[in-house]
């Protein structure tokens, strides 16, 4: 059999391993039980993982699981692995979707790409093939530092380390304390600053850019943003801007269109074609779509979470093909996909955080800078920070060019994170006593870094009491918080507790939701009551902000609907009051959606972007499903019947009367309404209407498709 290194080289069309890859192999990549690689973006870490995976699959006949932080990245890796190794008889699978599915078919796959949340949810349900995993790869492991994503990755790694003992390969960006991570994992570690493309990092002040390694560039004007674009285009290259807010990203992309336009005259037709794809991605183009269309026609684009996935993909691929010359992105792009450009310009080094405007962490800025230089096309790349004053230029230089990235640290120790994971550990019977719970947490990165477990023990104590209070966990109460030591009493999840954990919602949300649903069951409600019960939850955060101009409208709605809401309004001076109003506003967004307000109206009225609307619709779908499942368990029959109906209405964005029609392929909310208004109100009527008449309404192709479905 060919050895894994040869296969990887051959399938990647690469002649020899690069220095990082050699370093990893020389230091025992294939022999050590755990291994950490800390190296810059684009230094070829994925290839290291591929070598290790092939060894596991082909020689050890075990599975390899590849964990990534984002769904978009999972797709990218999955496609890449399938293309390279699928023909080699290796079965590549991906599992990123529905958190209440165990995807049993995964048992037949050799390489499985997952997000950490999905892997966590698989573990909560119990998977039969966990012991057949020979290798776990944690890509972008430095994200263990992220308050949102880090704890899940940390818990998943700890669970595998403790229960199944596979090999672990952790891949990290350049971080200061990779050795600490390695010690936690009991791993061999290698570090390298190798880059396939030489990176010049610089600070721009006025018309002068100073770089490290040393070089200077003088721009034609002291409007740096414009001058940098002009200079890039003159060189026939592309530039990627990072800007802190969506709105500013959009306006800069628009403004730069004036600079880029004359350079893309020849590609005008192509660009218009791409622009039209962006317009067609939604039911009806919104103002944001039109803005993006105009930008693309001029050879620029903005890229942020307000776009829907299809649009982002269109923009990314047009940039990769060299059609779009300038992308102005918010920093989410840096963590997301692989989109290099010859030049990267970071205009905003500050952003709004918990304590006002803060400088962005060095690690994140380095990730953005790391996007400079396209490995296959450029010999070098440039990353430039823009300073407004001399003093700031000095600071940027010291902090971001010469400075080291921060240490990554565990974010596991806080109550909201712990209540979810403690319940999951108890529910999946990974641990059975408080003692075991503490033993588990003593093996986390948190425990490794902070050593002192007393504080953690106290928080866990509080969390257990909370979960008992919710009725999600059974066991002895009391003794442990005050005594400060964990007894050996048995901890068991109740049926509801187990289901909450499987549904992957915060126990606090589950408890609130159950309370609201019980009230609805007793007192009755309507669609707005049900929508509110899932809208004002942590999973829906941030709730829609309530502006002064909204107050009158909300009061009007409250007067009309208050009796249907499953919660009395808190006193206006209580801290919950603000969330209550926001929750109502958020519920009304969904209400308008199922009352068939157009997407454009909703975006306008509630000040959301298309991307945000999609995300919210996905979240509410999950919460309605979870509510339904919990209600089923608790026998809240009337409520779940309504909930089910509303979930389908939310899925299609329609009134109840359109449900039969929208279930057909090719009919969305707009067409269903048009048919209904033309008297075609049921499947029966669709069956009866002559093909020719239907064609007049829907066009030939669709009429045929509809008829095929109903006859
Ligand atoms: P990372 O995971 O470190 O961000 P990737 O593994 O995605 O980096 O590699 C970046 C690019 O470099 C990919 O296009 C990859 O095919 C290429 N590459 C990796 N290793 C080599 C090598 N030894 N020689 C040439 N190109 C390589």
PDB file of N, CA, C and O in Angstrom, residues 58-119:
ATOM      1  N   UNK A  58      -6.630   4.235   6.589  1.00  0.00           N
ATOM      2  CA  UNK A  58      -6.109   3.150   5.752  1.00  0.00           C
ATOM      3  C   UNK A  58      -5.306   2.119   6.544  1.00  0.00           C
ATOM      4  O   UNK A  58      -5.396   0.927   6.288  1.00  0.00           O
ATOM      5  N   UNK A  59      -4.523   2.582   7.497  1.00  0.00           N
ATOM      6  CA  UNK A  59      -3.662   1.630   8.205  1.00  0.00           C
ATOM      7  C   UNK A  59      -4.304   1.103   9.477  1.00  0.00           C
ATOM      8  O   UNK A  59      -4.193  -0.071   9.793  1.00  0.00           O
ATOM      9  N   UNK A  60      -4.960   2.011  10.213  1.00  0.00           N
ATOM     10  CA  UNK A  60      -5.531   1.548  11.490  1.00  0.00           C
ATOM     11  C   UNK A  60      -6.983   1.117  11.341  1.00  0.00           C
ATOM     12  O   UNK A  60      -7.580   0.608  12.280  1.00  0.00           O
ATOM     13  N   UNK A  61      -7.545   1.350  10.157  1.00  0.00           N
ATOM     14  CA  UNK A  61      -8.940   0.981   9.887  1.00  0.00           C
ATOM     15  C   UNK A  61      -9.908   1.600  10.895  1.00  0.00           C
ATOM     16  O   UNK A  61     -10.822   0.954  11.388  1.00  0.00           O
ATOM     17  N   UNK A  62      -9.625   2.843  11.247  1.00  0.00           N
ATOM     18  CA  UNK A  62     -10.522   3.549  12.161  1.00  0.00           C
ATOM     19  C   UNK A  62     -11.041   4.817  11.495  1.00  0.00           C
ATOM     20  O   UNK A  62     -10.595   5.189  10.419  1.00  0.00           O
ATOM     21  N   UNK A  63     -11.945   5.484  12.195  1.00  0.00           N
ATOM     22  CA  UNK A  63     -12.519   6.704  11.634  1.00  0.00           C
ATOM     23  C   UNK A  63     -11.729   7.932  12.068  1.00  0.00           C
ATOM     24  O   UNK A  63     -11.151   7.938  13.152  1.00  0.00           O
ATOM     25  N   UNK A  64     -11.796   8.968  11.220  1.00  0.00           N
ATOM     26  CA  UNK A  64     -11.232  10.257  11.617  1.00  0.00           C
ATOM     27  C   UNK A  64     -12.356  11.286  11.627  1.00  0.00           C
ATOM     28  O   UNK A  64     -13.183  11.318  10.716  1.00  0.00           O
ATOM     29  N   UNK A  65     -12.405  12.079  12.685  1.00  0.00           N
ATOM     30  CA  UNK A  65     -13.429  13.121  12.770  1.00  0.00           C
ATOM     31  C   UNK A  65     -12.738  14.479  12.723  1.00  0.00           C
ATOM     32  O   UNK A  65     -11.798  14.732  13.486  1.00  0.00           O
ATOM     33  N   UNK A  66     -13.186  15.315  11.812  1.00  0.00           N
ATOM     34  CA  UNK A  66     -12.543  16.614  11.597  1.00  0.00           C
ATOM     35  C   UNK A  66     -13.484  17.714  12.097  1.00  0.00           C
ATOM     36  O   UNK A  66     -14.555  17.925  11.526  1.00  0.00           O
ATOM     37  N   UNK A  67     -13.106  18.379  13.182  1.00  0.00           N
ATOM     38  CA  UNK A  67     -13.993  19.399  13.767  1.00  0.00           C
ATOM     39  C   UNK A  67     -13.611  20.792  13.280  1.00  0.00           C
ATOM     40  O   UNK A  67     -12.463  21.203  13.414  1.00  0.00           O
ATOM     41  N   UNK A  68     -14.598  21.513  12.755  1.00  0.00           N
ATOM     42  CA  UNK A  68     -14.367  22.902  12.336  1.00  0.00           C
ATOM     43  C   UNK A  68     -15.307  23.831  13.105  1.00  0.00           C
ATOM     44  O   UNK A  68     -16.340  23.390  13.607  1.00  0.00           O
ATOM     45  N   UNK A  69     -14.966  25.118  13.176  1.00  0.00           N
ATOM     46  CA  UNK A  69     -15.819  26.011  13.968  1.00  0.00           C
ATOM     47  C   UNK A  69     -17.098  26.478  13.275  1.00  0.00           C
ATOM     48  O   UNK A  69     -18.025  26.889  13.945  1.00  0.00           O
ATOM     49  N   UNK A  70     -17.159  26.443  11.950  1.00  0.00           N
ATOM     50  CA  UNK A  70     -18.338  27.009  11.277  1.00  0.00           C
ATOM     51  C   UNK A  70     -18.871  26.078  10.194  1.00  0.00           C
ATOM     52  O   UNK A  70     -18.105  25.348   9.571  1.00  0.00           O
ATOM     53  N   UNK A  71     -20.184  26.144   9.971  1.00  0.00           N
ATOM     54  CA  UNK A  71     -20.777  25.280   8.949  1.00  0.00           C
ATOM     55  C   UNK A  71     -20.177  25.518   7.563  1.00  0.00           C
ATOM     56  O   UNK A  71     -19.951  24.591   6.807  1.00  0.00           O
ATOM     57  N   UNK A  72     -19.954  26.799   7.239  1.00  0.00           N
ATOM     58  CA  UNK A  72     -19.427  27.121   5.911  1.00  0.00           C
ATOM     59  C   UNK A  72     -18.068  26.450   5.720  1.00  0.00           C
ATOM     60  O   UNK A  72     -17.757  25.921   4.649  1.00  0.00           O
ATOM     61  N   UNK A  73     -17.275  26.436   6.773  1.00  0.00           N
ATOM     62  CA  UNK A  73     -15.966  25.798   6.689  1.00  0.00           C
ATOM     63  C   UNK A  73     -16.097  24.293   6.545  1.00  0.00           C
ATOM     64  O   UNK A  73     -15.316  23.653   5.842  1.00  0.00           O
ATOM     65  N   UNK A  74     -17.096  23.721   7.219  1.00  0.00           N
ATOM     66  CA  UNK A  74     -17.306  22.273   7.135  1.00  0.00           C
ATOM     67  C   UNK A  74     -17.585  21.888   5.689  1.00  0.00           C
ATOM     68  O   UNK A  74     -17.009  20.928   5.170  1.00  0.00           O
ATOM     69  N   UNK A  75     -18.440  22.679   5.033  1.00  0.00           N
ATOM     70  CA  UNK A  75     -18.736  22.382   3.630  1.00  0.00           C
ATOM     71  C   UNK A  75     -17.491  22.449   2.767  1.00  0.00           C
ATOM     72  O   UNK A  75     -17.254  21.605   1.915  1.00  0.00           O
ATOM     73  N   UNK A  76     -16.703  23.483   3.023  1.00  0.00           N
ATOM     74  CA  UNK A  76     -15.491  23.672   2.236  1.00  0.00           C
ATOM     75  C   UNK A  76     -14.547  22.464   2.389  1.00  0.00           C
ATOM     76  O   UNK A  76     -14.048  21.924   1.411  1.00  0.00           O
ATOM     77  N   UNK A  77     -14.339  22.032   3.636  1.00  0.00           N
ATOM     78  CA  UNK A  77     -13.431  20.896   3.884  1.00  0.00           C
ATOM     79  C   UNK A  77     -13.997  19.607   3.300  1.00  0.00           C
ATOM     80  O   UNK A  77     -13.289  18.808   2.708  1.00  0.00           O
ATOM     81  N   UNK A  78     -15.300  19.426   3.495  1.00  0.00           N
ATOM     82  CA  UNK A  78     -15.949  18.207   3.007  1.00  0.00           C
ATOM     83  C   UNK A  78     -15.753  18.071   1.495  1.00  0.00           C
ATOM     84  O   UNK A  78     -15.334  17.029   0.993  1.00  0.00           O
ATOM     85  N   UNK A  79     -16.034  19.166   0.777  1.00  0.00           N
ATOM     86  CA  UNK A  79     -15.878  19.138  -0.676  1.00  0.00           C
ATOM     87  C   UNK A  79     -14.435  18.809  -1.049  1.00  0.00           C
ATOM     88  O   UNK A  79     -14.175  18.017  -1.945  1.00  0.00           O
ATOM     89  N   UNK A  80     -13.525  19.451  -0.339  1.00  0.00           N
ATOM     90  CA  UNK A  80     -12.108  19.278  -0.641  1.00  0.00           C
ATOM     91  C   UNK A  80     -11.682  17.814  -0.419  1.00  0.00           C
ATOM     92  O   UNK A  80     -11.049  17.206  -1.283  1.00  0.00           O
ATOM     93  N   UNK A  81     -12.062  17.253   0.719  1.00  0.00           N
ATOM     94  CA  UNK A  81     -11.653  15.871   1.018  1.00  0.00           C
ATOM     95  C   UNK A  81     -12.305  14.888   0.050  1.00  0.00           C
ATOM     96  O   UNK A  81     -11.694  13.918  -0.368  1.00  0.00           O
ATOM     97  N   UNK A  82     -13.573  15.176  -0.277  1.00  0.00           N
ATOM     98  CA  UNK A  82     -14.286  14.243  -1.150  1.00  0.00           C
ATOM     99  C   UNK A  82     -13.628  14.223  -2.531  1.00  0.00           C
ATOM    100  O   UNK A  82     -13.404  13.169  -3.110  1.00  0.00           O
ATOM    101  N   UNK A  83     -13.299  15.408  -2.995  1.00  0.00           N
ATOM    102  CA  UNK A  83     -12.694  15.491  -4.320  1.00  0.00           C
ATOM    103  C   UNK A  83     -11.345  14.770  -4.345  1.00  0.00           C
ATOM    104  O   UNK A  83     -11.021  14.053  -5.278  1.00  0.00           O
ATOM    105  N   UNK A  84     -10.580  14.948  -3.275  1.00  0.00           N
ATOM    106  CA  UNK A  84      -9.241  14.358  -3.283  1.00  0.00           C
ATOM    107  C   UNK A  84      -9.264  12.853  -3.009  1.00  0.00           C
ATOM    108  O   UNK A  84      -8.562  12.097  -3.648  1.00  0.00           O
ATOM    109  N   UNK A  85     -10.045  12.441  -2.012  1.00  0.00           N
ATOM    110  CA  UNK A  85      -9.894  11.060  -1.534  1.00  0.00           C
ATOM    111  C   UNK A  85     -11.110  10.171  -1.759  1.00  0.00           C
ATOM    112  O   UNK A  85     -11.043   8.971  -1.502  1.00  0.00           O
ATOM    113  N   UNK A  86     -12.200  10.776  -2.256  1.00  0.00           N
ATOM    114  CA  UNK A  86     -13.417   9.995  -2.488  1.00  0.00           C
ATOM    115  C   UNK A  86     -13.152   8.847  -3.453  1.00  0.00           C
ATOM    116  O   UNK A  86     -13.577   7.708  -3.231  1.00  0.00           O
ATOM    117  N   UNK A  87     -12.398   9.151  -4.510  1.00  0.00           N
ATOM    118  CA  UNK A  87     -12.157   8.134  -5.524  1.00  0.00           C
ATOM    119  C   UNK A  87     -11.217   7.047  -5.006  1.00  0.00           C
ATOM    120  O   UNK A  87     -11.006   6.030  -5.636  1.00  0.00           O
ATOM    121  N   UNK A  88     -10.659   7.260  -3.855  1.00  0.00           N
ATOM    122  CA  UNK A  88      -9.697   6.327  -3.294  1.00  0.00           C
ATOM    123  C   UNK A  88     -10.381   5.262  -2.440  1.00  0.00           C
ATOM    124  O   UNK A  88      -9.755   4.501  -1.714  1.00  0.00           O
ATOM    125  N   UNK A  89     -11.690   5.272  -2.500  1.00  0.00           N
ATOM    126  CA  UNK A  89     -12.434   4.289  -1.704  1.00  0.00           C
ATOM    127  C   UNK A  89     -12.632   4.722  -0.257  1.00  0.00           C
ATOM    128  O   UNK A  89     -13.095   3.951   0.569  1.00  0.00           O
ATOM    129  N   UNK A  90     -12.270   5.968   0.044  1.00  0.00           N
ATOM    130  CA  UNK A  90     -12.491   6.453   1.411  1.00  0.00           C
ATOM    131  C   UNK A  90     -13.835   7.173   1.431  1.00  0.00           C
ATOM    132  O   UNK A  90     -14.109   8.008   0.567  1.00  0.00           O
ATOM    133  N   UNK A  91     -14.660   6.833   2.408  1.00  0.00           N
ATOM    134  CA  UNK A  91     -15.988   7.454   2.439  1.00  0.00           C
ATOM    135  C   UNK A  91     -15.950   8.702   3.303  1.00  0.00           C
ATOM    136  O   UNK A  91     -15.619   8.643   4.480  1.00  0.00           O
ATOM    137  N   UNK A  92     -16.318   9.824   2.678  1.00  0.00           N
ATOM    138  CA  UNK A  92     -16.273  11.095   3.382  1.00  0.00           C
ATOM    139  C   UNK A  92     -17.697  11.535   3.703  1.00  0.00           C
ATOM    140  O   UNK A  92     -18.542  11.597   2.811  1.00  0.00           O
ATOM    141  N   UNK A  93     -17.962  11.878   4.953  1.00  0.00           N
ATOM    142  CA  UNK A  93     -19.301  12.320   5.340  1.00  0.00           C
ATOM    143  C   UNK A  93     -19.252  13.692   5.994  1.00  0.00           C
ATOM    144  O   UNK A  93     -18.195  14.157   6.425  1.00  0.00           O
ATOM    145  N   UNK A  94     -20.425  14.336   6.037  1.00  0.00           N
ATOM    146  CA  UNK A  94     -20.490  15.633   6.713  1.00  0.00           C
ATOM    147  C   UNK A  94     -21.735  15.637   7.588  1.00  0.00           C
ATOM    148  O   UNK A  94     -22.771  15.103   7.199  1.00  0.00           O
ATOM    149  N   UNK A  95     -21.636  16.193   8.768  1.00  0.00           N
ATOM    150  CA  UNK A  95     -22.792  16.232   9.659  1.00  0.00           C
ATOM    151  C   UNK A  95     -22.789  17.588  10.362  1.00  0.00           C
ATOM    152  O   UNK A  95     -21.975  17.843  11.240  1.00  0.00           O
ATOM    153  N   UNK A  96     -23.678  18.478   9.914  1.00  0.00           N
ATOM    154  CA  UNK A  96     -23.679  19.824  10.482  1.00  0.00           C
ATOM    155  C   UNK A  96     -25.092  20.299  10.797  1.00  0.00           C
ATOM    156  O   UNK A  96     -25.291  21.337  11.381  1.00  0.00           O
ATOM    157  N   UNK A  97     -26.096  19.510  10.394  1.00  0.00           N
ATOM    158  CA  UNK A  97     -27.476  20.018  10.427  1.00  0.00           C
ATOM    159  C   UNK A  97     -28.177  19.789  11.745  1.00  0.00           C
ATOM    160  O   UNK A  97     -27.573  19.878  12.808  1.00  0.00           O
ATOM    161  N   UNK A  98     -29.439  19.479  11.618  1.00  0.00           N
ATOM    162  CA  UNK A  98     -30.375  19.241  12.698  1.00  0.00           C
ATOM    163  C   UNK A  98     -29.753  18.649  13.965  1.00  0.00           C
ATOM    164  O   UNK A  98     -29.232  17.539  13.958  1.00  0.00           O
ATOM    165  N   UNK A  99     -29.874  19.399  15.077  1.00  0.00           N
ATOM    166  CA  UNK A  99     -29.257  18.931  16.322  1.00  0.00           C
ATOM    167  C   UNK A  99     -30.047  17.823  17.020  1.00  0.00           C
ATOM    168  O   UNK A  99     -29.625  17.328  18.054  1.00  0.00           O
ATOM    169  N   UNK A 100     -31.220  17.456  16.465  1.00  0.00           N
ATOM    170  CA  UNK A 100     -31.960  16.371  17.114  1.00  0.00           C
ATOM    171  C   UNK A 100     -31.877  15.081  16.290  1.00  0.00           C
ATOM    172  O   UNK A 100     -32.690  14.199  16.425  1.00  0.00           O
ATOM    173  N   UNK A 101     -30.888  15.001  15.432  1.00  0.00           N
ATOM    174  CA  UNK A 101     -30.715  13.800  14.608  1.00  0.00           C
ATOM    175  C   UNK A 101     -29.392  13.139  14.934  1.00  0.00           C
ATOM    176  O   UNK A 101     -28.381  13.815  15.101  1.00  0.00           O
ATOM    177  N   UNK A 102     -29.383  11.823  14.983  1.00  0.00           N
ATOM    178  CA  UNK A 102     -28.113  11.145  15.296  1.00  0.00           C
ATOM    179  C   UNK A 102     -27.354  10.755  14.032  1.00  0.00           C
ATOM    180  O   UNK A 102     -26.261  10.219  14.112  1.00  0.00           O
ATOM    181  N   UNK A 103     -27.947  11.008  12.881  1.00  0.00           N
ATOM    182  CA  UNK A 103     -27.312  10.676  11.608  1.00  0.00           C
ATOM    183  C   UNK A 103     -26.652   9.293  11.640  1.00  0.00           C
ATOM    184  O   UNK A 103     -25.429   9.177  11.473  1.00  0.00           O
ATOM    185  N   UNK A 104     -27.446   8.229  11.831  1.00  0.00           N
ATOM    186  CA  UNK A 104     -26.859   6.898  12.006  1.00  0.00           C
ATOM    187  C   UNK A 104     -26.017   6.430  10.820  1.00  0.00           C
ATOM    188  O   UNK A 104     -25.109   5.626  10.987  1.00  0.00           O
ATOM    189  N   UNK A 105     -26.297   6.996   9.653  1.00  0.00           N
ATOM    190  CA  UNK A 105     -25.523   6.621   8.472  1.00  0.00           C
ATOM    191  C   UNK A 105     -24.047   6.946   8.618  1.00  0.00           C
ATOM    192  O   UNK A 105     -23.195   6.411   7.928  1.00  0.00           O
ATOM    193  N   UNK A 106     -23.736   7.836   9.577  1.00  0.00           N
ATOM    194  CA  UNK A 106     -22.320   8.200   9.764  1.00  0.00           C
ATOM    195  C   UNK A 106     -21.473   6.985  10.143  1.00  0.00           C
ATOM    196  O   UNK A 106     -20.266   6.962   9.911  1.00  0.00           O
ATOM    197  N   UNK A 107     -22.115   5.967  10.700  1.00  0.00           N
ATOM    198  CA  UNK A 107     -21.396   4.760  11.102  1.00  0.00           C
ATOM    199  C   UNK A 107     -20.619   4.153   9.928  1.00  0.00           C
ATOM    200  O   UNK A 107     -19.611   3.493  10.118  1.00  0.00           O
ATOM    201  N   UNK A 108     -21.101   4.421   8.704  1.00  0.00           N
ATOM    202  CA  UNK A 108     -20.427   3.824   7.533  1.00  0.00           C
ATOM    203  C   UNK A 108     -19.347   4.706   6.930  1.00  0.00           C
ATOM    204  O   UNK A 108     -18.792   4.371   5.895  1.00  0.00           O
ATOM    205  N   UNK A 109     -19.099   5.849   7.539  1.00  0.00           N
ATOM    206  CA  UNK A 109     -18.139   6.761   6.918  1.00  0.00           C
ATOM    207  C   UNK A 109     -16.769   6.720   7.596  1.00  0.00           C
ATOM    208  O   UNK A 109     -16.666   6.401   8.780  1.00  0.00           O
ATOM    209  N   UNK A 110     -15.739   7.028   6.809  1.00  0.00           N
ATOM    210  CA  UNK A 110     -14.375   6.951   7.339  1.00  0.00           C
ATOM    211  C   UNK A 110     -13.899   8.300   7.869  1.00  0.00           C
ATOM    212  O   UNK A 110     -13.295   8.391   8.923  1.00  0.00           O
ATOM    213  N   UNK A 111     -14.151   9.341   7.067  1.00  0.00           N
ATOM    214  CA  UNK A 111     -13.765  10.682   7.499  1.00  0.00           C
ATOM    215  C   UNK A 111     -15.055  11.486   7.663  1.00  0.00           C
ATOM    216  O   UNK A 111     -15.873  11.547   6.746  1.00  0.00           O
ATOM    217  N   UNK A 112     -15.246  12.058   8.832  1.00  0.00           N
ATOM    218  CA  UNK A 112     -16.493  12.772   9.086  1.00  0.00           C
ATOM    219  C   UNK A 112     -16.182  14.215   9.478  1.00  0.00           C
ATOM    220  O   UNK A 112     -15.435  14.456  10.428  1.00  0.00           O
ATOM    221  N   UNK A 113     -16.726  15.147   8.714  1.00  0.00           N
ATOM    222  CA  UNK A 113     -16.507  16.564   9.014  1.00  0.00           C
ATOM    223  C   UNK A 113     -17.701  17.075   9.823  1.00  0.00           C
ATOM    224  O   UNK A 113     -18.849  16.873   9.425  1.00  0.00           O
ATOM    225  N   UNK A 114     -17.422  17.692  10.949  1.00  0.00           N
ATOM    226  CA  UNK A 114     -18.504  18.186  11.813  1.00  0.00           C
ATOM    227  C   UNK A 114     -18.163  19.567  12.376  1.00  0.00           C
ATOM    228  O   UNK A 114     -16.995  19.958  12.397  1.00  0.00           O
ATOM    229  N   UNK A 115     -19.179  20.270  12.874  1.00  0.00           N
ATOM    230  CA  UNK A 115     -18.908  21.454  13.697  1.00  0.00           C
ATOM    231  C   UNK A 115     -18.849  20.966  15.144  1.00  0.00           C
ATOM    232  O   UNK A 115     -19.382  19.888  15.456  1.00  0.00           O
ATOM    233  N   UNK A 116     -18.260  21.755  16.029  1.00  0.00           N
ATOM    234  CA  UNK A 116     -18.175  21.262  17.410  1.00  0.00           C
ATOM    235  C   UNK A 116     -19.564  21.124  18.034  1.00  0.00           C
ATOM    236  O   UNK A 116     -19.811  20.206  18.809  1.00  0.00           O
ATOM    237  N   UNK A 117     -20.491  22.024  17.659  1.00  0.00           N
ATOM    238  CA  UNK A 117     -21.846  21.931  18.226  1.00  0.00           C
ATOM    239  C   UNK A 117     -22.531  20.642  17.778  1.00  0.00           C
ATOM    240  O   UNK A 117     -23.197  19.984  18.563  1.00  0.00           O
ATOM    241  N   UNK A 118     -22.354  20.294  16.514  1.00  0.00           N
ATOM    242  CA  UNK A 118     -23.013  19.081  16.030  1.00  0.00           C
ATOM    243  C   UNK A 118     -22.401  17.845  16.708  1.00  0.00           C
ATOM    244  O   UNK A 118     -23.121  16.921  17.094  1.00  0.00           O
ATOM    245  N   UNK A 119     -21.098  17.839  16.868  1.00  0.00           N
ATOM    246  CA  UNK A 119     -20.469  16.685  17.515  1.00  0.00           C
ATOM    247  C   UNK A 119     -20.942  16.582  18.966  1.00  0.00           C
ATOM    248  O   UNK A 119     -21.238  15.495  19.464  1.00  0.00           O
TER     249      UNK A 119
END
